[in-house]
Amino acid sequence: MATLNRRNFLKLVGAAGMAAGLPLAAHGGSHGNAAKARVVVVGGGSGGATAARYVKKLDPAIEVTLIEPNPTYHTCYFSNLVIGGLLPLDRIRHGYDGLRRYGVNVVHDMIVGIDPVSRKVRGESGRDFEYDRLVLSPGIDFKWNAIEGYDEAASRIMPHAWKAGDQTVLLRKQLEAMPDGGVMVLVAPANPFRCPPGPYERASLIANYFKGHKPRSKLLVIDTKDSFSKQGLFQQTWDMYYPGTLEWVRAADTNGGIRRVDTGTMTLFGEFHRFKADMANVIPPQMAGRIAIDSGLADDSGWCPVNRRTFESTIADDVHIIGDAAMATTMPKSGYSASSQAKVAALAVVDILNGREPGTPSYANTCYSFGAPEHAFSVTGVYRLEEGVIEQVAGGVSPLDVPQEFRRREVAYAHSWYNNLTHEMFG
Amino acid sequence: MKRSITLAAVLAAVLGSGSAWATQPPSAKMLSLNCASCHGYEGVSVGPATPSIAGMSEEYFIMTMLDYKDGRRPATVMDRIAAGYTEQEIEIMASYFASLQYRPAPQPFDEVKARRGAEVHEQSCSRCHSENATVAEDDSMILAGQWKPYLAFSIEDFNAHDRAQPRRMRRGMVELSDEDVEALLHFYASQQHHERFMGQ
Ligand SMILES: Cc1cc2nc3c(=O)[nH]c(=O)nc-3n(C[C@H](O)[C@H](O)[C@H](O)COP(=O)(O)OP(=O)(O)OC[C@H]3O[C@@H](n4cnc5c(N)ncnc54)[C@H](O)[C@@H]3O)c2cc1C
């Protein structure tokens, strides 16, 4: 016999309430009669903004609050184009007024605690936010010192630029300041991490900048892996455009990549190798955003286990976790994935709050990478739920053997991808 | 493919293993949201190249997706994507997008070329693409107000004989000069009056 836990209890009460045409949860005070239920979304990035918008759109009677510390959001996608000098920073900046216009209550605060029993989250400001359903999309945080010597202070000298904004600007400024003939090292992390093709797109666009502006400079990519996403397509690009400028060093050649850095002498150490650099971009190992870790919502892997049908946490009731923080294997950690998961979760949240069984999910991912300003390629995936697992049923990467016109078209479609994806998130 | 899914549904029901939702297709909303991140919120693309698919005729949507799925139509990415959906799912998406309001793209165009393009359209295209190519009932794409790069790619594919077209269309297209084609693109791009598309 199953015990009647709080979740089952709530479900029973909820179902009975719906059948009688009553609001699911009674709220006193400021919520009045208008608010049917309260959804709080933590994190106003790719996953959170999409989830907030769609919960509100799918059921306007639900009160939706989005909590995000920053007044603007810089997308990581296209930040490599900013770093490569192809776009200005404001091209990847988005504000929250669009979401406000759609009726989302946007609050700038940093959540420091989650109490799933009394169903509230606490802001750094001291304010509490009560919810019936919580959606968490806090992105990633870094495992400082997993590479010895690489901590937050070190990231101001050797930027990661794996969260966009100040770090993007810092890396760009260093590139501009580096003398011609300099050596730059880019450290690529082991799987799993945010945006698997990201380090190689960045390497390509930095090499493109060197070629045009600092032709005697070199970029060394020291990898923690022996293979990587879209590898054939990237290596084809590198042979076409950047021979002599960009060199990729697989993990086997350094016994596992970089283990230690010294920002004082700008040296990066493998087990037996040392690299002296004029500039370094260190992309460290990652984990779910700190709030998820501190609230006990992640497992030993550092990522959050979820029910893939609804993205409900398997650890806490009434909490959905989406985006990079969630374990949504086999989907890659991407902005498009985060948006797709946000839609699955938003539909599930609205179904649950209306006493309906969540429907069958469908997931998708499409990401473009630039190898050069007029040369892009894509990876795509269509996914469905099979026995609790997200299985890829179709997709793959752009073909290798195509005319240049194909790559140019993918540049045009990459820009459309960016515009439509962010328009959907932020209006 | 379709049959095996139906069979699986029947089996699941008969055997009582797994709940019914597991074999039901995703809802129209769920499926169509997968398209929105590239083709735009509610199927209206903000460009610069991906076409809007709101208001597309059901028949044309289904034909297009099946052509992509079976590799009959040249594509950069849509062939890889279409392969992920069953015919039933494609039909569900088709009826959903057909119900959405098409909106012409706000984009620059050249007035002189657009005027010349209107003549080219009248002469060579209007018999099939009726009402200035603003309607979905022709069972082709709505061309008017569509993003120009997309239209240009499509014409390139037709002219390279990569993409199938009615014999009548091929005959008409070979007679067009590069300037005619350019003018035509500007004419379609110039069609930006929302009211012409209402009720699509
Ligand atoms: C260089 C680079 C290139 C990339 N390129 C692509 C690409 O081309 N295509 C693609 O699809 N993806 C790309 N990505 C990946 C994409 O950026 C991420 O996968 C995506 O942003 C994940 O969304 P998210 O919602 O999980 O996290 P984020 O978008 O990072 O959002 C998390 C938000 O939560 C907020 N937050 C965190 N903690 C709290 C808290 N305690 N309280 C309140 N708010 C909090 C943060 O401030 C942030 O705004 C790229 C990434 C990088 C680094």
XYZ file of C-alpha atoms and ligand atoms in Angstrom:
680
model
C 0.000 0.000 0.000
C 1.338 3.394 -0.891
C 1.418 5.887 1.883
C -0.427 9.098 1.401
C 2.425 11.555 1.110
C 1.899 15.244 0.778
C 2.121 15.163 -2.984
C -0.600 12.529 -3.332
C -2.624 14.377 -0.796
C -2.319 17.601 -2.766
C -3.244 15.782 -5.940
C -6.408 14.422 -4.345
C -7.399 17.768 -2.948
C -6.514 19.404 -6.252
C -8.604 16.978 -8.295
C -11.576 17.318 -5.972
C -11.249 21.099 -6.034
C -11.194 21.163 -9.826
C -14.195 18.864 -10.133
C -16.174 21.205 -7.943
C -15.010 24.140 -10.054
C -13.121 25.653 -7.143
C -9.736 27.290 -7.382
C -6.979 24.793 -6.842
C -5.460 26.550 -3.905
C -6.999 29.231 -1.792
C -4.917 32.338 -1.320
C -5.538 35.089 1.092
C -4.413 38.682 1.055
C -3.038 40.314 -2.043
C -3.714 37.387 -4.339
C -7.461 37.859 -4.091
C -9.683 35.654 -6.217
C -8.009 36.431 -9.513
C -4.910 34.320 -9.007
C -5.700 30.669 -9.516
C -2.238 29.560 -8.505
C 1.251 30.941 -8.114
C 4.211 29.874 -10.215
C 7.642 31.175 -9.291
C 10.430 30.904 -11.853
C 14.002 31.285 -10.592
C 16.491 32.432 -13.231
C 15.657 34.776 -16.106
C 17.891 33.123 -18.696
C 17.070 30.870 -21.635
C 15.006 28.324 -19.729
C 13.430 30.614 -17.141
C 12.320 33.400 -19.489
C 10.710 30.889 -21.862
C 8.973 29.033 -19.028
C 7.600 32.240 -17.489
C 6.267 33.472 -20.807
C 4.543 30.214 -21.716
C 2.992 29.489 -18.318
C 1.424 32.944 -18.459
C 0.321 32.523 -22.069
C -1.129 29.043 -21.565
C -3.108 30.057 -18.489
C -3.341 33.810 -17.859
C -5.130 33.180 -14.549
C -1.904 31.858 -13.055
C 0.238 34.436 -11.274
C 3.775 34.116 -12.638
C 6.780 35.654 -10.876
C 10.219 35.548 -12.485
C 13.161 36.151 -10.166
C 16.517 37.163 -11.634
C 19.300 39.237 -10.040
C 20.483 41.033 -13.188
C 18.555 43.866 -14.881
C 19.595 42.523 -18.312
C 20.577 39.141 -19.721
C 23.438 38.537 -22.141
C 23.034 35.405 -24.205
C 26.011 33.083 -24.366
C 24.903 32.184 -27.886
C 26.461 34.654 -30.295
C 28.847 35.796 -27.501
C 31.625 34.101 -29.484
C 30.824 36.513 -32.318
C 31.286 39.383 -29.876
C 34.588 37.898 -28.702
C 35.673 37.498 -32.325
C 34.897 41.181 -32.964
C 32.017 40.476 -35.375
C 29.174 41.874 -33.233
C 28.858 44.546 -30.536
C 27.932 43.443 -27.005
C 24.532 45.125 -27.094
C 23.488 42.767 -29.894
C 23.301 39.948 -27.293
C 21.712 41.982 -24.474
C 18.049 41.564 -23.550
C 15.837 43.260 -20.966
C 12.738 42.101 -19.117
C 10.174 44.725 -20.170
C 8.774 42.390 -22.810
C 7.988 39.754 -20.187
C 6.452 42.426 -17.960
C 4.182 43.441 -20.847
C 3.005 39.840 -21.132
C 1.922 39.946 -17.504
C 4.899 38.265 -15.874
C 5.851 39.774 -12.548
C 9.624 40.287 -12.879
C 11.536 40.787 -9.630
C 15.261 41.484 -9.429
C 16.547 39.440 -6.531
C 18.908 36.526 -5.950
C 17.331 33.445 -4.441
C 19.395 32.145 -1.536
C 17.109 29.467 -0.110
C 14.376 27.070 -1.181
C 11.919 25.549 1.284
C 9.992 22.856 -0.574
C 7.959 21.933 2.503
C 6.321 25.305 3.039
C 6.768 26.016 -0.685
C 8.612 29.273 -0.662
C 11.907 30.711 -1.822
C 13.880 33.420 -0.093
C 15.630 36.299 -1.814
C 18.930 37.893 -0.858
C 16.790 40.948 -0.085
C 15.110 38.975 2.706
C 11.852 38.742 0.814
C 9.955 35.434 0.658
C 8.076 34.262 -2.426
C 5.399 31.596 -2.025
C 4.585 29.201 -4.828
C 2.350 26.330 -5.788
C 4.865 25.276 -8.420
C 8.507 26.319 -8.654
C 10.488 26.287 -11.904
C 14.267 26.453 -11.492
C 16.527 27.371 -14.394
C 19.686 28.645 -12.683
C 22.133 27.569 -15.382
C 25.619 26.535 -14.336
C 28.271 27.337 -11.809
C 31.949 26.483 -11.941
C 33.925 23.924 -9.993
C 36.559 26.351 -8.782
C 39.946 24.786 -8.084
C 39.058 21.582 -9.952
C 41.907 22.918 -12.067
C 44.378 23.785 -9.336
C 44.780 27.537 -8.976
C 41.750 28.352 -11.100
C 39.300 30.122 -8.814
C 37.075 33.144 -9.170
C 40.010 35.543 -8.707
C 41.998 33.683 -11.382
C 39.054 34.073 -13.778
C 39.651 37.816 -13.774
C 43.107 37.199 -15.260
C 42.353 34.114 -17.321
C 38.664 34.646 -18.164
C 36.281 31.750 -18.732
C 33.665 33.832 -20.587
C 31.317 30.868 -20.123
C 28.680 33.150 -18.653
C 28.139 36.112 -20.937
C 28.499 39.779 -19.975
C 31.524 41.164 -18.139
C 33.566 38.060 -18.875
C 32.803 38.362 -22.594
C 34.033 41.952 -22.561
C 37.148 41.033 -20.592
C 38.157 38.321 -23.050
C 37.529 40.629 -26.005
C 39.639 43.401 -24.426
C 42.507 41.007 -23.777
C 42.402 39.899 -27.406
C 42.552 43.484 -28.582
C 45.445 44.245 -26.227
C 47.500 41.157 -27.042
C 50.538 41.965 -29.198
C 50.819 40.398 -32.639
C 52.871 37.239 -32.378
C 51.406 36.328 -29.000
C 50.328 32.840 -27.943
C 46.885 32.228 -26.542
C 45.809 29.028 -24.791
C 42.175 27.932 -24.691
C 41.373 25.153 -22.201
C 38.347 23.019 -23.166
C 36.580 20.990 -20.452
C 35.536 17.343 -20.212
C 31.900 16.309 -20.804
C 29.273 17.151 -19.735
C 29.351 20.925 -19.972
C 27.336 23.877 -21.293
C 27.327 24.043 -25.110
C 29.487 21.140 -26.365
C 30.531 22.854 -29.647
C 31.065 26.233 -27.926
C 34.833 26.055 -27.255
C 35.533 25.142 -30.891
C 33.318 27.866 -32.304
C 35.175 30.288 -30.057
C 38.559 28.946 -31.182
C 37.479 29.386 -34.812
C 36.369 32.983 -34.386
C 39.460 33.938 -32.368
C 41.632 32.399 -35.095
C 39.620 34.420 -37.610
C 40.395 37.583 -35.640
C 44.095 36.705 -35.442
C 44.218 36.072 -39.170
C 42.783 39.501 -39.927
C 44.451 41.566 -37.211
C 47.355 39.684 -35.604
C 48.550 37.256 -38.257
C 51.666 36.116 -36.386
C 49.685 35.045 -33.314
C 48.828 31.464 -32.399
C 45.922 29.800 -30.643
C 46.482 26.519 -28.861
C 43.364 24.594 -27.802
C 44.332 22.210 -25.003
C 41.488 19.729 -24.631
C 40.435 17.498 -21.754
C 38.835 15.158 -24.338
C 40.060 13.197 -27.353
C 37.057 14.066 -29.499
C 34.400 16.746 -29.543
C 31.090 17.929 -30.954
C 30.876 18.618 -34.726
C 34.566 17.659 -34.879
C 34.677 16.800 -38.575
C 33.019 20.082 -39.502
C 35.321 22.152 -37.293
C 38.482 20.437 -38.481
C 37.406 20.928 -42.083
C 36.955 24.639 -41.325
C 40.330 24.888 -39.600
C 42.099 23.270 -42.547
C 40.360 25.697 -44.900
C 40.948 28.926 -43.014
C 43.375 28.654 -40.115
C 46.330 26.359 -40.831
C 49.312 27.557 -38.819
C 47.121 29.740 -36.592
C 44.994 27.266 -34.679
C 46.218 24.006 -33.207
C 44.043 21.525 -31.316
C 45.790 19.283 -28.774
C 43.784 16.243 -27.690
C 43.833 15.015 -24.098
C 45.933 11.948 -24.892
C 48.817 14.186 -25.945
C 49.029 15.905 -22.551
C 47.952 13.006 -20.344
C 44.543 14.511 -19.717
C 44.801 18.233 -20.346
C 45.515 21.145 -18.032
C 45.667 20.338 -14.304
C 47.045 23.517 -12.821
C 47.371 27.180 -13.701
C 49.573 29.951 -12.381
C 48.111 33.329 -13.222
C 51.227 35.114 -11.868
C 53.521 33.653 -14.533
C 50.700 32.966 -17.047
C 51.637 29.303 -17.143
C 49.334 26.316 -17.613
C 50.483 22.854 -16.553
C 49.627 19.374 -17.821
C 50.970 16.323 -16.055
C 54.290 16.585 -17.885
C 53.785 19.654 -20.066
C 53.850 23.357 -19.420
C 52.488 26.094 -21.628
C 53.543 29.704 -21.290
C 50.822 31.993 -22.621
C 50.311 35.652 -23.375
C 46.616 35.108 -22.857
C 44.483 32.239 -21.585
C 40.792 31.378 -21.771
C 40.101 28.635 -19.228
C 36.706 26.932 -19.465
C 36.544 25.042 -16.174
C 34.452 21.988 -15.233
C 30.853 22.843 -14.394
C 27.886 21.882 -12.263
C 24.274 22.944 -11.797
C 23.758 26.531 -10.622
C 24.729 26.941 -6.980
C 21.192 27.423 -5.682
C 20.303 23.922 -6.931
C 23.401 22.403 -5.312
C 22.948 24.250 -2.004
C 19.284 23.226 -1.843
C 20.189 19.551 -2.212
C 18.492 19.249 -5.605
C 21.552 17.816 -7.373
C 23.056 14.343 -7.015
C 26.736 13.416 -6.769
C 27.272 14.207 -10.437
C 26.576 17.885 -9.693
C 23.446 17.936 -11.911
C 19.752 17.696 -11.002
C 17.837 14.461 -11.599
C 14.346 15.037 -13.022
C 11.339 13.173 -14.316
C 11.810 13.744 -18.041
C 8.079 13.873 -18.760
C 7.468 16.986 -16.660
C 10.945 18.059 -15.495
C 9.798 17.658 -11.890
C 12.696 17.113 -9.538
C 12.952 13.516 -8.336
C 14.256 14.919 -5.032
C 11.733 17.616 -4.054
C 7.980 17.860 -4.702
C 6.419 20.690 -6.719
C 9.778 21.774 -8.155
C 10.575 21.612 -11.887
C 14.205 21.961 -12.998
C 15.095 22.797 -16.602
C 18.013 23.965 -18.694
C 21.691 23.307 -18.130
C 21.147 22.407 -14.447
C 18.874 19.455 -15.282
C 19.996 15.972 -16.262
C 18.149 15.740 -19.560
C 20.408 13.243 -21.300
C 20.520 12.803 -24.310
C 19.784 16.471 -25.011
C 22.878 18.678 -25.095
C 23.122 21.588 -22.665
C 22.096 24.369 -25.040
C 19.888 27.433 -25.156
C 17.525 25.742 -27.580
C 17.338 22.677 -25.315
C 16.634 24.913 -22.317
C 13.843 26.600 -24.272
C 12.417 23.253 -25.393
C 12.487 21.900 -21.849
C 10.851 25.113 -20.627
C 7.935 24.474 -22.984
C 7.521 20.864 -21.846
C 7.653 22.027 -18.217
C 5.276 24.978 -18.797
C 2.663 22.705 -20.383
C 3.081 20.227 -17.503
C 2.833 22.942 -14.834
C -0.347 24.325 -16.383
C -1.846 20.846 -16.763
C -1.042 19.932 -13.167
C -2.397 23.201 -11.770
C -5.609 22.614 -13.714
C -5.977 19.078 -12.435
C -5.120 17.457 -15.766
C -2.689 14.662 -16.503
C 0.345 16.162 -18.324
C 0.388 15.247 -22.017
C 3.032 13.455 -24.050
C 6.178 15.594 -24.307
C 8.170 16.364 -27.448
C 11.623 17.922 -27.416
C 13.900 19.539 -29.978
C 17.314 21.109 -30.268
C 18.960 23.044 -33.067
C 22.264 24.884 -32.657
C 24.415 26.696 -35.166
C 28.163 27.173 -34.904
C 30.233 29.657 -36.860
C 33.541 28.421 -38.257
C 34.145 31.764 -39.995
C 32.029 34.881 -40.594
C 30.405 33.412 -43.730
C 30.639 29.768 -42.739
C 28.220 28.114 -40.314
C 26.895 24.623 -39.674
C 24.292 23.062 -37.448
C 23.397 20.184 -35.216
C 19.791 19.241 -34.711
C 17.815 16.661 -32.791
C 14.201 15.609 -32.405
C 13.575 13.697 -29.219
C 10.802 11.731 -27.599
C 10.280 10.081 -24.257
C 10.856 6.321 -24.302
C 10.441 4.566 -20.978
C 11.494 7.568 -18.965
C 14.476 8.391 -21.153
C 14.777 11.203 -23.723
C 15.689 9.355 -26.919
C 16.891 11.118 -30.042
C 14.784 9.889 -32.965
C 16.289 11.998 -35.744
C 18.812 14.722 -36.404
C 22.563 14.969 -36.693
C 25.066 17.483 -37.997
C 25.360 19.310 -41.329
C 26.939 17.220 -44.081
C 30.694 17.563 -44.663
C 30.690 17.507 -48.415
C 28.622 20.502 -49.532
C 29.199 23.636 -51.610
C 30.082 26.843 -49.750
C 26.622 28.179 -50.571
C 25.245 25.675 -48.034
C 27.435 27.112 -45.254
C 26.408 30.648 -46.258
C 22.756 29.728 -46.033
C 23.364 28.319 -42.578
C 24.809 31.720 -41.594
C 21.505 33.349 -42.639
C 19.535 30.709 -40.777
C 21.771 31.062 -37.702
C 20.807 34.740 -37.489
C 17.131 33.814 -37.864
C 17.577 31.180 -35.173
C 19.017 33.776 -32.810
C 16.352 36.379 -33.499
C 13.391 34.050 -33.194
C 14.710 32.191 -30.151
C 15.366 35.386 -28.199
C 12.176 37.067 -29.456
C 10.252 34.116 -28.084
C 12.010 34.507 -24.706
C 12.054 38.242 -24.217
C 9.535 39.605 -26.752
C 5.618 3.736 -39.159
C 2.140 5.012 -38.479
C 0.795 1.515 -38.391
C 3.363 0.262 -35.908
C 2.560 3.086 -33.507
C -1.146 2.364 -33.711
C -0.391 -1.274 -33.109
C 1.732 -0.396 -30.103
C -1.121 1.693 -28.729
C -3.546 -1.176 -29.150
C -1.140 -3.608 -27.556
C -0.510 -1.293 -24.631
C -4.230 -0.945 -24.105
C -4.879 -4.668 -24.443
C -2.035 -5.703 -22.200
C -2.803 -2.925 -19.794
C 0.895 -2.198 -19.597
C 1.833 1.463 -19.510
C -0.774 4.175 -19.309
C -2.622 5.463 -22.322
C -0.824 8.814 -22.504
C 2.471 7.148 -23.255
C 1.365 6.221 -26.736
C -0.808 9.219 -27.488
C 0.837 11.720 -29.803
C 1.911 15.026 -28.260
C -0.661 17.813 -28.478
C -0.705 20.286 -31.377
C 0.592 22.971 -29.056
C 3.451 20.817 -27.780
C 4.573 19.819 -31.268
C 4.283 23.267 -32.793
C 6.284 24.878 -29.994
C 9.270 22.884 -31.263
C 9.136 24.925 -34.490
C 8.739 28.350 -32.868
C 12.365 28.958 -31.902
C 13.342 29.183 -35.594
C 10.050 29.908 -37.391
C 8.924 32.437 -34.798
C 6.451 32.806 -31.987
C 3.112 31.527 -33.333
C 4.782 30.806 -36.666
C 5.599 34.430 -37.509
C 9.345 34.688 -38.140
C 11.219 37.853 -37.210
C 13.800 36.924 -39.871
C 16.087 37.584 -41.596
C 15.780 34.296 -43.514
C 13.605 31.632 -41.892
C 10.122 31.764 -43.439
C 6.921 32.358 -41.512
C 4.734 29.269 -41.419
C 1.613 30.703 -39.775
C -1.399 30.462 -42.026
C 0.206 27.920 -44.352
C -2.311 25.585 -45.977
C -2.552 22.186 -44.339
C -1.984 20.387 -47.586
C 1.140 22.362 -48.452
C 2.541 21.959 -44.933
C 2.110 18.187 -45.073
C 3.560 17.909 -48.571
C 6.558 20.036 -47.599
C 7.330 18.081 -44.457
C 6.990 14.739 -46.237
C 9.236 15.964 -49.058
C 11.864 16.952 -46.487
C 11.419 13.731 -44.555
C 11.899 11.606 -47.654
C 14.751 13.719 -49.031
C 12.815 14.996 -52.053
C 13.404 18.655 -51.280
C 16.818 20.271 -50.813
C 17.423 21.508 -47.283
C 20.097 22.656 -44.909
C 18.468 21.405 -41.719
C 14.776 20.662 -42.361
C 15.430 17.204 -43.801
C 17.131 16.188 -40.553
C 14.278 17.645 -38.498
C 11.315 16.358 -40.530
C 12.665 12.819 -40.216
C 11.881 13.010 -36.495
C 8.109 13.301 -36.874
C 5.495 10.710 -37.813
C 2.918 11.428 -40.507
C 0.306 11.718 -37.811
C 2.367 14.316 -35.958
C 2.933 16.253 -39.183
C -0.835 16.325 -39.777
C -1.402 17.619 -36.250
C 1.144 20.408 -36.755
C -0.292 21.240 -40.192
C -3.772 21.910 -38.900
C -2.391 23.959 -36.020
C -0.244 26.258 -38.166
C -3.068 26.620 -40.719
C -5.179 28.110 -37.928
C -2.641 30.842 -37.075
C -2.630 34.345 -38.550
C 0.051 35.017 -41.197
C 1.833 38.341 -40.867
C 3.996 39.874 -43.605
C 7.637 40.541 -42.750
C 8.733 44.135 -42.179
C 11.773 44.399 -44.474
C 13.393 46.925 -46.804
C 12.699 46.833 -50.545
C 13.370 48.954 -53.608
C 10.248 50.758 -54.902
C 11.296 50.764 -58.552
C 12.191 47.075 -58.527
C 8.981 46.256 -56.681
C 6.912 48.008 -59.392
C 8.733 46.100 -62.111
C 8.287 42.929 -60.044
C 4.529 43.459 -59.929
C 4.500 43.254 -63.736
C 6.661 40.134 -63.756
C 4.356 38.554 -61.210
C 1.252 39.475 -63.217
C 2.721 38.037 -66.384
C 4.422 34.894 -65.172
C 3.199 33.861 -61.725
C -0.288 35.158 -61.078
C -2.217 32.371 -62.721
C -1.261 29.978 -59.937
C -0.122 32.327 -57.185
C -3.385 34.223 -57.124
C -4.287 37.468 -55.381
C -0.710 38.710 -55.533
C 0.501 35.521 -53.826
C -1.126 36.521 -50.556
C -3.285 33.438 -50.125
C -2.675 29.964 -48.808
C -5.497 28.375 -50.810
C -3.186 27.939 -53.808
C -1.487 25.181 -51.847
C 1.866 26.835 -52.225
C 3.702 29.019 -49.774
C 2.280 32.486 -49.203
C 4.973 34.383 -51.123
C 3.887 37.936 -50.447
C 5.512 39.398 -47.360
C 7.811 36.408 -46.973
C 11.463 37.019 -45.997
C 13.465 37.842 -49.117
C 16.520 35.600 -48.486
C 14.201 32.606 -48.132
C 12.494 33.379 -51.436
C 15.890 33.846 -53.083
C 17.140 30.465 -51.797
C 13.959 28.815 -53.072
C 14.352 30.279 -56.545
C 18.018 29.222 -56.630
C 16.949 25.670 -55.796
C 14.248 25.651 -58.456
C 16.653 26.975 -61.064
C 19.354 24.485 -60.101
C 16.701 21.788 -60.677
C 17.280 20.575 -57.136
C 13.713 21.202 -56.190
C 10.714 19.719 -57.957
C 8.217 22.114 -59.481
C 5.159 21.889 -61.717
C 6.133 21.768 -65.397
C 4.259 25.001 -65.993
C 6.316 26.746 -63.350
C 9.598 25.494 -64.779
C 8.623 26.783 -68.216
C 7.809 30.179 -66.739
C 10.956 30.382 -64.633
C 13.431 29.728 -67.452
C 12.059 32.760 -69.264
C 12.867 35.075 -66.355
C 16.127 37.064 -66.420
C 18.157 37.619 -63.244
C 16.747 41.155 -63.164
C 13.196 39.798 -63.390
C 13.838 37.480 -60.462
C 15.375 40.275 -58.415
C 12.377 42.499 -59.197
C 9.996 39.731 -58.197
C 11.702 39.356 -54.816
C 11.300 43.078 -54.181
C 7.651 42.931 -55.199
C 6.910 40.137 -52.701
C 8.939 41.915 -50.021
C 6.933 45.086 -50.615
C 3.661 43.397 -49.711
C 3.539 44.519 -46.109
C -0.061 45.578 -45.588
C -1.456 43.415 -42.849
C -5.063 43.805 -43.922
C -4.335 42.015 -47.220
C -3.609 38.893 -45.274
C -6.433 38.986 -42.762
C -8.489 35.889 -42.508
C -5.748 33.680 -43.886
C 30.215 30.485 -25.514
C 28.881 29.835 -25.520
C 28.191 29.681 -26.709
C 26.936 29.094 -26.714
N 26.294 28.957 -27.912
C 25.086 28.374 -27.944
C 24.404 28.230 -29.178
O 24.899 28.621 -30.237
N 23.188 27.643 -29.168
C 22.601 27.220 -28.019
O 21.475 26.708 -28.075
N 23.235 27.331 -26.828
C 24.445 27.901 -26.763
N 25.090 28.038 -25.552
C 24.496 27.421 -24.342
C 23.416 28.266 -23.675
O 23.890 29.552 -23.395
C 22.961 27.611 -22.372
O 22.765 26.244 -22.580
C 21.663 28.229 -21.874
O 21.869 29.569 -21.560
C 21.112 27.484 -20.665
O 19.967 28.128 -20.182
P 19.646 28.111 -18.618
O 18.308 28.751 -18.463
O 19.861 26.764 -18.076
O 20.783 29.022 -17.976
P 21.117 30.570 -18.230
O 20.686 30.984 -19.571
O 22.527 30.752 -17.848
O 20.201 31.341 -17.183
C 20.380 31.183 -15.819
C 19.865 32.454 -15.141
O 19.601 32.178 -13.769
C 20.035 33.246 -12.995
N 20.274 32.728 -11.648
C 21.225 31.840 -11.264
N 21.116 31.610 -9.944
C 20.068 32.328 -9.496
C 19.475 32.504 -8.211
N 19.961 31.884 -7.144
N 18.402 33.326 -8.102
C 17.906 33.972 -9.198
N 18.449 33.840 -10.430
C 19.517 33.037 -10.567
C 21.271 33.759 -13.710
O 21.543 35.107 -13.372
C 20.883 33.580 -15.168
O 20.261 34.737 -15.703
C 26.350 28.641 -25.506
C 27.040 28.785 -24.321
C 28.293 29.384 -24.304
C 29.009 29.549 -23.009
